[in-house]
PDB file of C-alpha atoms in Angstrom:
ATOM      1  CA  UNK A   1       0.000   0.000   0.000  1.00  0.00           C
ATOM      2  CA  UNK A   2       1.563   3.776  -1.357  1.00  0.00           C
ATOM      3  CA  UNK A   3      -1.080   5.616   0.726  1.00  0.00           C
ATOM      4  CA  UNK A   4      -1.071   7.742   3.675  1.00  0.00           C
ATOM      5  CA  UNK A   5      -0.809   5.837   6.769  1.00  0.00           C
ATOM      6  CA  UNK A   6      -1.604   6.621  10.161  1.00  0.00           C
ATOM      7  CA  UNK A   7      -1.229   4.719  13.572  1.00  0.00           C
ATOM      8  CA  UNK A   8      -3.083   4.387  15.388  1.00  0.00           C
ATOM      9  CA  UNK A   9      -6.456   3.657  14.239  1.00  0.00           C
ATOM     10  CA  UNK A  10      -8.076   4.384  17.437  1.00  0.00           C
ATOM     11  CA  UNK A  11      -6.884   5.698  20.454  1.00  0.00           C
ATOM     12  CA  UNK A  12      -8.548   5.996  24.140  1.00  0.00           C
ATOM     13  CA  UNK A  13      -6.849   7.735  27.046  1.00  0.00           C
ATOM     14  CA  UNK A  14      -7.563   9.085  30.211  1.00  0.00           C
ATOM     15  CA  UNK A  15      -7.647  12.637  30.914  1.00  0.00           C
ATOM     16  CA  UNK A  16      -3.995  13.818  31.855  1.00  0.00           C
ATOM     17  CA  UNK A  17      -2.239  11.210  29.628  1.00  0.00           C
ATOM     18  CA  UNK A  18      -0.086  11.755  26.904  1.00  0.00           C
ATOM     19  CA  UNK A  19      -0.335  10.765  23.378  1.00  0.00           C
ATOM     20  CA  UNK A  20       1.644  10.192  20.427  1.00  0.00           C
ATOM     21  CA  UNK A  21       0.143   9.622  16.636  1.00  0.00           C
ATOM     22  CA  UNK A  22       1.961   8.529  14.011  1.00  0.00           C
ATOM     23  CA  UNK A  23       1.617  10.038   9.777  1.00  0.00           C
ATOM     24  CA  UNK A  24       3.418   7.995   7.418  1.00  0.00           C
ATOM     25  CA  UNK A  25       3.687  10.123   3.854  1.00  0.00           C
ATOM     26  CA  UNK A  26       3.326   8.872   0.406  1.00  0.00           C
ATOM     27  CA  UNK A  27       6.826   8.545  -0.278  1.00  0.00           C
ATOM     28  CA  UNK A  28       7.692  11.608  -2.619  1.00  0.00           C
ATOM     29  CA  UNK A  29       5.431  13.831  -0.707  1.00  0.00           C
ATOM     30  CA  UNK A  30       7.843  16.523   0.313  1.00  0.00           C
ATOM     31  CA  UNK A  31       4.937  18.234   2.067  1.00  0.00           C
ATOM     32  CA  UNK A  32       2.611  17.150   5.386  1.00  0.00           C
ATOM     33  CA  UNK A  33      -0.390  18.643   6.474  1.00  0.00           C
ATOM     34  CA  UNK A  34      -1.789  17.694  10.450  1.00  0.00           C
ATOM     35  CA  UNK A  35      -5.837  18.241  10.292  1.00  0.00           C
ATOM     36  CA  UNK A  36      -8.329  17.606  13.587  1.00  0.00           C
ATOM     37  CA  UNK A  37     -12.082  17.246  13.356  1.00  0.00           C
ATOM     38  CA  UNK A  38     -14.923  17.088  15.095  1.00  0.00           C
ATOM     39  CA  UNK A  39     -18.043  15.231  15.167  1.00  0.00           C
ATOM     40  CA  UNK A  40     -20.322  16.976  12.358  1.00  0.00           C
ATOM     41  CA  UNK A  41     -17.863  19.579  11.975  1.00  0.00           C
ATOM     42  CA  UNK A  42     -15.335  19.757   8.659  1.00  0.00           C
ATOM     43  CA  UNK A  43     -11.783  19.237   9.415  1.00  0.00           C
ATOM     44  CA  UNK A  44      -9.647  22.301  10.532  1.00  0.00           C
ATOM     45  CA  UNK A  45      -5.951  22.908  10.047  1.00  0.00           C
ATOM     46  CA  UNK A  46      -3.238  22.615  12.758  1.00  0.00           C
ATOM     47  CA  UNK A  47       0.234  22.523  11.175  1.00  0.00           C
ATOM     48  CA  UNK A  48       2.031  21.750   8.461  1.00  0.00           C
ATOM     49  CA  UNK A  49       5.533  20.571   7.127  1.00  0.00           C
ATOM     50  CA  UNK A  50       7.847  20.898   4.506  1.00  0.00           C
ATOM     51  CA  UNK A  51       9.952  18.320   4.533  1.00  0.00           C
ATOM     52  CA  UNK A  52      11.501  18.787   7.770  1.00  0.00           C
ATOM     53  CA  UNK A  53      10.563  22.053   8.863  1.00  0.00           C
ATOM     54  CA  UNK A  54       7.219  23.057  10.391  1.00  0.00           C
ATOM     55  CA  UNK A  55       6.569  26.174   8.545  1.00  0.00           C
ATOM     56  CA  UNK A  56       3.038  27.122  10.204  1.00  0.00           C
ATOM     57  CA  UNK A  57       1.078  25.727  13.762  1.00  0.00           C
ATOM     58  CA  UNK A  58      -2.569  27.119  13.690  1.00  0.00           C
ATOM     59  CA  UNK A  59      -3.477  29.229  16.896  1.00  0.00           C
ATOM     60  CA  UNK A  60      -5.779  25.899  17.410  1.00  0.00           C
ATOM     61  CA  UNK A  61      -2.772  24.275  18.897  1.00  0.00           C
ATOM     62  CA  UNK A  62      -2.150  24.807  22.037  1.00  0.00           C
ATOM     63  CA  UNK A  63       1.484  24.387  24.193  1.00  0.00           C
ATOM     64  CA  UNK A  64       0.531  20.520  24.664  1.00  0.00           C
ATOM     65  CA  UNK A  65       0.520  19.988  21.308  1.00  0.00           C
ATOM     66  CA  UNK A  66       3.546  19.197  19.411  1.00  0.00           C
ATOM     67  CA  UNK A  67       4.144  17.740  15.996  1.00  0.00           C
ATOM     68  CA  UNK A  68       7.971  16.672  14.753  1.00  0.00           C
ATOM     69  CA  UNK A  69       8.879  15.511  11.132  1.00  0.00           C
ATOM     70  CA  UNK A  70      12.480  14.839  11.729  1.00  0.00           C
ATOM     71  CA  UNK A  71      14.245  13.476   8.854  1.00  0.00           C
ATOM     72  CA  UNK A  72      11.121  14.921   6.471  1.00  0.00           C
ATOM     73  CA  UNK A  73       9.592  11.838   6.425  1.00  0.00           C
ATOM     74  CA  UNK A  74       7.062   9.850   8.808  1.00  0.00           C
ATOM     75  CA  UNK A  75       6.029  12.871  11.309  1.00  0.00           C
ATOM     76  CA  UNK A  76       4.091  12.282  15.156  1.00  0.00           C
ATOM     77  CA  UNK A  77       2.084  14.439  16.570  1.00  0.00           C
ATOM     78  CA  UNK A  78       1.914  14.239  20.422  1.00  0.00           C
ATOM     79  CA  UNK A  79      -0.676  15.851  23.149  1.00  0.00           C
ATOM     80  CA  UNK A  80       0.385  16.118  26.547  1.00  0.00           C
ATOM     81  CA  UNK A  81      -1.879  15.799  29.275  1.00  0.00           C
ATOM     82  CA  UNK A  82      -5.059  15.502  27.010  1.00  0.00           C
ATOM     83  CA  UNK A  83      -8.418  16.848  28.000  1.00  0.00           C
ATOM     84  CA  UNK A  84     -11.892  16.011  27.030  1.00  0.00           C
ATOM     85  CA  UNK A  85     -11.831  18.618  24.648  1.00  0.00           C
ATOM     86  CA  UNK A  86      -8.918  16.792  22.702  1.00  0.00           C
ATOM     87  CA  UNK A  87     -11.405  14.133  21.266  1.00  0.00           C
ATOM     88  CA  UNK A  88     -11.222  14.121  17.688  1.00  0.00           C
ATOM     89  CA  UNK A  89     -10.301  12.900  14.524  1.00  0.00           C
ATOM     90  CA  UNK A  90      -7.187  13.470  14.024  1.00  0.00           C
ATOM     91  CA  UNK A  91      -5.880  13.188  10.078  1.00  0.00           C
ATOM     92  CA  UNK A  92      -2.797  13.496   7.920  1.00  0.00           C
ATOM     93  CA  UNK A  93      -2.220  14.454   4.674  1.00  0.00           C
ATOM     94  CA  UNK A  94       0.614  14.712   1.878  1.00  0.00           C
ATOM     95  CA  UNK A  95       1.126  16.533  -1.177  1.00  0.00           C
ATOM     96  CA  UNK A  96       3.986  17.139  -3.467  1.00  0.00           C
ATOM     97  CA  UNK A  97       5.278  20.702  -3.354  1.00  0.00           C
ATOM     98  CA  UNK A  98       4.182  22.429  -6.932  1.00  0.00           C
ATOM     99  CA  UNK A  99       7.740  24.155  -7.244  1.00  0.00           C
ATOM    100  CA  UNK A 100       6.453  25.808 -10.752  1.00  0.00           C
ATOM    101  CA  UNK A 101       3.986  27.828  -9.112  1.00  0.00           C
ATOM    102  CA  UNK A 102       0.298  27.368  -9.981  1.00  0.00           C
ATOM    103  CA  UNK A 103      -2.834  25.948  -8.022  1.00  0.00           C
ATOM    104  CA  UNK A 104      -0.652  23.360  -5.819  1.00  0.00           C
ATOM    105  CA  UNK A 105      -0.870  19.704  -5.715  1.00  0.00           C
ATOM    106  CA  UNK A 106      -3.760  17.753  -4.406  1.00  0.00           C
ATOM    107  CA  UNK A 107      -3.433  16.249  -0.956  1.00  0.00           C
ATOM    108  CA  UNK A 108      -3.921  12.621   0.125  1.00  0.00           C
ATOM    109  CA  UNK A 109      -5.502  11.953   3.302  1.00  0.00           C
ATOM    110  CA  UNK A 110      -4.861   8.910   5.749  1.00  0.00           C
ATOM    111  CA  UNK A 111      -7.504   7.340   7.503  1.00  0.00           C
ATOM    112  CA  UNK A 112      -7.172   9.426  10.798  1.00  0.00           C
ATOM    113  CA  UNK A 113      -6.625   8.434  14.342  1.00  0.00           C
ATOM    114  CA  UNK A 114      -9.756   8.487  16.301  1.00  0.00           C
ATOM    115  CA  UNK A 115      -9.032   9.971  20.164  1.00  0.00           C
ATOM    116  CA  UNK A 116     -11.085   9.493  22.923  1.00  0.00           C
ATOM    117  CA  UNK A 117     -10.441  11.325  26.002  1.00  0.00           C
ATOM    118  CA  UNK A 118     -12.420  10.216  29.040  1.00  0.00           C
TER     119      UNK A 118
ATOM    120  CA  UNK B   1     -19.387  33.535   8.623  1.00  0.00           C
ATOM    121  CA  UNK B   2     -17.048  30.227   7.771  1.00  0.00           C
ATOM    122  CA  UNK B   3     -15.231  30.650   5.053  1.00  0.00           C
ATOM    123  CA  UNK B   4     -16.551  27.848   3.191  1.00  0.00           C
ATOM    124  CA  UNK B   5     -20.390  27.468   3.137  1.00  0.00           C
ATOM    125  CA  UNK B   6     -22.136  24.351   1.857  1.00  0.00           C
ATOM    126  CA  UNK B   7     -25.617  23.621   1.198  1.00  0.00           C
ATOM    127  CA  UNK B   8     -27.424  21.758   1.993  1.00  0.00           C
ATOM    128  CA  UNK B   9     -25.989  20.354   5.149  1.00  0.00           C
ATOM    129  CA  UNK B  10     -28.358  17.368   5.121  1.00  0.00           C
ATOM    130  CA  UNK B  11     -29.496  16.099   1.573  1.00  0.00           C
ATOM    131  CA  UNK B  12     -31.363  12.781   1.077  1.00  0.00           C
ATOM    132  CA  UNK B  13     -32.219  11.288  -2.488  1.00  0.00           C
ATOM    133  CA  UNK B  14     -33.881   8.525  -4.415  1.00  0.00           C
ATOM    134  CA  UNK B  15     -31.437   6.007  -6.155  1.00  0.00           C
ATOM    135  CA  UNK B  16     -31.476   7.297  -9.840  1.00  0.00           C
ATOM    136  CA  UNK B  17     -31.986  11.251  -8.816  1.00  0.00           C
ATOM    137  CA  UNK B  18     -29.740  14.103  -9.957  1.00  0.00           C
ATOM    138  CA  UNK B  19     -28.130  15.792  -7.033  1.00  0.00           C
ATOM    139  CA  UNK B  20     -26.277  19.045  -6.368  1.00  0.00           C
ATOM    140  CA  UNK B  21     -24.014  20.392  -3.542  1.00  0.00           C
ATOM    141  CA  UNK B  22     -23.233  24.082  -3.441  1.00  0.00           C
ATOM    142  CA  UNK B  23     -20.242  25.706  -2.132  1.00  0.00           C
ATOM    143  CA  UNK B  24     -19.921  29.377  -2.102  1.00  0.00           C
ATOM    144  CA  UNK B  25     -16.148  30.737  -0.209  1.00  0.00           C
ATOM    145  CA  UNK B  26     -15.295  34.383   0.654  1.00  0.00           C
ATOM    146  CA  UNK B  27     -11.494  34.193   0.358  1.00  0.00           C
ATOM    147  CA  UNK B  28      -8.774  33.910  -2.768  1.00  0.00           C
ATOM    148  CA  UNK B  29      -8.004  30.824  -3.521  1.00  0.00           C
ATOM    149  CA  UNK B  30      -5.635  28.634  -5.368  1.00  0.00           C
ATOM    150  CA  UNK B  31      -8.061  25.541  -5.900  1.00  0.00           C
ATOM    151  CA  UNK B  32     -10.996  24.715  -5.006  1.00  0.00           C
ATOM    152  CA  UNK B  33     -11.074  20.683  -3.695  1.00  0.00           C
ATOM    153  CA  UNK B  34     -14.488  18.340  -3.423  1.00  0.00           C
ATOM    154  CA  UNK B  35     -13.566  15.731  -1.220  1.00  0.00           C
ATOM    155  CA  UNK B  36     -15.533  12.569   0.187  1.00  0.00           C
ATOM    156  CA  UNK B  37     -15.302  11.206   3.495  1.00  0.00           C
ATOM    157  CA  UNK B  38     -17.714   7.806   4.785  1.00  0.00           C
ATOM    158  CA  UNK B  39     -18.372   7.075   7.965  1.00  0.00           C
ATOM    159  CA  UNK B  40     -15.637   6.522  10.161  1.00  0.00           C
ATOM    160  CA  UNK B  41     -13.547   6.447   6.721  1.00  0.00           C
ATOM    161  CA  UNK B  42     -11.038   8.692   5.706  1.00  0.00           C
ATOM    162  CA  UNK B  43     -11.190  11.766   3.256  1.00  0.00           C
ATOM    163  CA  UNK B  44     -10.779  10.621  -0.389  1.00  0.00           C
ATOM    164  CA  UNK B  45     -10.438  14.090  -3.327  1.00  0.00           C
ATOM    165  CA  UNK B  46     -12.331  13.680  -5.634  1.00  0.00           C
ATOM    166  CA  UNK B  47     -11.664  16.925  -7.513  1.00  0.00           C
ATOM    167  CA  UNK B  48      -8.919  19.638  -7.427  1.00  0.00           C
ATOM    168  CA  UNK B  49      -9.900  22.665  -9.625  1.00  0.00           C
ATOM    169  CA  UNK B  50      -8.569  25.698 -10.540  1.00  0.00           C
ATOM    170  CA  UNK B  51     -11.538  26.964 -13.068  1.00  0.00           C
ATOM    171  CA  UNK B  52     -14.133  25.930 -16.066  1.00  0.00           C
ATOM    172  CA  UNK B  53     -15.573  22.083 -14.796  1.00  0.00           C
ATOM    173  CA  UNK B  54     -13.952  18.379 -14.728  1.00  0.00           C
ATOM    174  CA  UNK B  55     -16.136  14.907 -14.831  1.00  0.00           C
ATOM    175  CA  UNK B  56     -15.103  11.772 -13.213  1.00  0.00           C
ATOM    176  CA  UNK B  57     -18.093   9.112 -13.993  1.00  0.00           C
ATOM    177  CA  UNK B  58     -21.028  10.594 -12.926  1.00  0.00           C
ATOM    178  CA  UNK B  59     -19.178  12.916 -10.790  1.00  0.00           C
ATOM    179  CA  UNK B  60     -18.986  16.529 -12.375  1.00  0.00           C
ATOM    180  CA  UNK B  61     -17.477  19.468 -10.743  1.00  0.00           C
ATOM    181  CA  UNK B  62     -17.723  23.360 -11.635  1.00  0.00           C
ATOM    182  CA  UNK B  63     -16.893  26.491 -10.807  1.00  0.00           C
ATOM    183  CA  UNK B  64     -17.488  30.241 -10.768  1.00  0.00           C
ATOM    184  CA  UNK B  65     -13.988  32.064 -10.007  1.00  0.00           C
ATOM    185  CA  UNK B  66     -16.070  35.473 -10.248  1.00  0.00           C
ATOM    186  CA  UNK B  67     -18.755  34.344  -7.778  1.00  0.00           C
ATOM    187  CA  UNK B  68     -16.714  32.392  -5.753  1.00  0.00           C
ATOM    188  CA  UNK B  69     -19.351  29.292  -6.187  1.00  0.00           C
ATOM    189  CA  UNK B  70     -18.600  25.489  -6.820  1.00  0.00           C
ATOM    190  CA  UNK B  71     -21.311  22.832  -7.394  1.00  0.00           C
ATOM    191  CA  UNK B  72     -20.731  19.391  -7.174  1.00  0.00           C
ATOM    192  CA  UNK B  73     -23.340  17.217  -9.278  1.00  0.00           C
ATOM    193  CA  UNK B  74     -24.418  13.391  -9.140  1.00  0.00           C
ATOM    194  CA  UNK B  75     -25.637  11.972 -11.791  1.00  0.00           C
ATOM    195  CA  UNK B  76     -27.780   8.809 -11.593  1.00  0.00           C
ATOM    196  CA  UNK B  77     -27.208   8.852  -8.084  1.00  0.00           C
ATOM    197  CA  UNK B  78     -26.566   5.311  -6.125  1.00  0.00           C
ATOM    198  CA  UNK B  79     -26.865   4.069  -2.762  1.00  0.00           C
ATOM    199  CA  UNK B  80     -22.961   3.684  -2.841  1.00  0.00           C
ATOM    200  CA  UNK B  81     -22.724   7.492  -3.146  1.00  0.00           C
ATOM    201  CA  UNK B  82     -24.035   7.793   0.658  1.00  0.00           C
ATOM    202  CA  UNK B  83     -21.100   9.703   2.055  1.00  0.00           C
ATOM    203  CA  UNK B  84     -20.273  13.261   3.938  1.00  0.00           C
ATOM    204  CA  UNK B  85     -19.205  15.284   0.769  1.00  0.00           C
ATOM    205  CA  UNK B  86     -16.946  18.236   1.955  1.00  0.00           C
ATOM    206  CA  UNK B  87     -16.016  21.527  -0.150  1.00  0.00           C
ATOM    207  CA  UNK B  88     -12.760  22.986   0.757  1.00  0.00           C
ATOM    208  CA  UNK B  89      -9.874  25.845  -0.522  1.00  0.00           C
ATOM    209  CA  UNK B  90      -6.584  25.582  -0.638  1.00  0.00           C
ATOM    210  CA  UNK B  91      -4.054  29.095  -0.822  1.00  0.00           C
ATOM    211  CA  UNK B  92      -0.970  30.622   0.649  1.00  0.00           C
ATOM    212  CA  UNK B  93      -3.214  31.401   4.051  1.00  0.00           C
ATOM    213  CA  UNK B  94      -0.696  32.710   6.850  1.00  0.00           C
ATOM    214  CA  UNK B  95       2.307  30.928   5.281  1.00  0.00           C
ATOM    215  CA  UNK B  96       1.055  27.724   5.422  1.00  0.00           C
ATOM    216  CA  UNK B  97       1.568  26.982   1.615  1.00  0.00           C
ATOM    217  CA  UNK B  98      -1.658  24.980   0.089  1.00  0.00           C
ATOM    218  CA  UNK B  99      -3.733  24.199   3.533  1.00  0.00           C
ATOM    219  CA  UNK B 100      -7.175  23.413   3.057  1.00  0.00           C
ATOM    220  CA  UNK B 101     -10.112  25.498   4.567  1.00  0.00           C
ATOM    221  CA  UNK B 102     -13.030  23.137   4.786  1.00  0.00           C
ATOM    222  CA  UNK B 103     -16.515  23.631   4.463  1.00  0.00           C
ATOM    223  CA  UNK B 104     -18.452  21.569   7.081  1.00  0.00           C
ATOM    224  CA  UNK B 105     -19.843  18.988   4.386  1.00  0.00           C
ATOM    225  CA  UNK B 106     -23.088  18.086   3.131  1.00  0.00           C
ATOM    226  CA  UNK B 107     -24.455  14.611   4.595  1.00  0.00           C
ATOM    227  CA  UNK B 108     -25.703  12.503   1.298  1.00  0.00           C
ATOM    228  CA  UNK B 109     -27.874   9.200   1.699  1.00  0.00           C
ATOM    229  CA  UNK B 110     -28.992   8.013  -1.432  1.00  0.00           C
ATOM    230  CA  UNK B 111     -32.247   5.171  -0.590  1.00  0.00           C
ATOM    231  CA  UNK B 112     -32.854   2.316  -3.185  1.00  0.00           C
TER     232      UNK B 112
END
């Protein structure tokens, strides 16, 4: 399978643990997108990559949050101390940088990590 | 006001009917993306488009750069096509080269 991949599938926790998801890239990609949503909601940005730098973190993301890519590859995204308000979908996605200008590439989404926080 | 606005939120069909989703946005864009997402599924794209209109199957896609309006139509509509269909733009927002702003999706069930 070329795809996204993410790991894990599902994830529950108790409130005041910490977390770590895994994004695994189409290979190529040079470029990694982190994306939460909600039940009923559409998803909403919280960082992104290129290749090993994290060029933007959405306001969204507060100091427990913290997302690494470090050899601009696979990347994690960890919560520390989670809180109810943490439970989400939490989903991936790659695209190839577009280095000739124009529209950009289209991204490819992995399946998402489902968190529970109880 | 989002961003992205879909309608309708909720849309339910007969198997065989043509169906519509509207998406009107209120910033610049680079593309405009329909995705599809089933339950407890990931997010597949279905389009990525930059102007005029582009078909896949019964799947066509169009939209208005001047009025800032994309439809997504369903042709011969199917049971299978029972997803969330979300409506999102993709710019240089804040730095953050080509992130998508999402609409919050229009619910489809297509009955036999």
């Amino acid at each position: 399978d070329t795809g996204v991949s993410q790991d894990p599938r599902h994830k529950i926790t108790k409130r005041g643990q910490n977390v770590t998801f895994r994004c695994d890239p189409i290979s190529e990609h040079n470029r990694l997108y982190w994306y939460r949503q909600t039940l009923g909601q559409g998803p909403e940005f919280l960082t992104y990559f290129q290749n090993e730098a994290q060029l933007e973190k959405s306001r969204l993301l507060s100091d427990r949050f913290s997302a690494e890519r470090p050899k601009g590859s696979f990347s994690t995204l960890e919560i520390q101390r989670t809180e109810q308000g943490d439970s989400a979908m939490y989903l991936c996605a790659s695209s190839l940088a577009n280095l000739a200008g124009g529209p950009g590439n289209e991204q490819f989404f992995g399946p998402g990590t489902r968190l529970t926080v109880l | 006001k989002n961003e992205v606005e879909q309608s309708p939120q909720n849309l339910t069909a007969q198997e065989g009917e043509f169906i519509t989703i509207n998406c009107s946005y209120s910033v610049g864009i680079s593309a405009l993306h329909w995705l599809q997402q089933h339950p407890g599924g990931g997010i597949v794209s279905l389009f990525m488009l930059s102007s005029g209109k582009k078909k896949h199957g019964r799947l066509i896609a169009t939209i208005n750069i001047q009025e800032k309006h994309s439809s997504l139509h369903i042709t011969a509509s199917h049971p299978r096509d029972s997803a969330v269909y979300i409506c999102a733009v993709s710019g240089n927002y804040g730095g953050a080269t080509n992130k998508l702003i999402f609409g919050t999706g229009t619910l489809l069930a297509v009955q036999p």
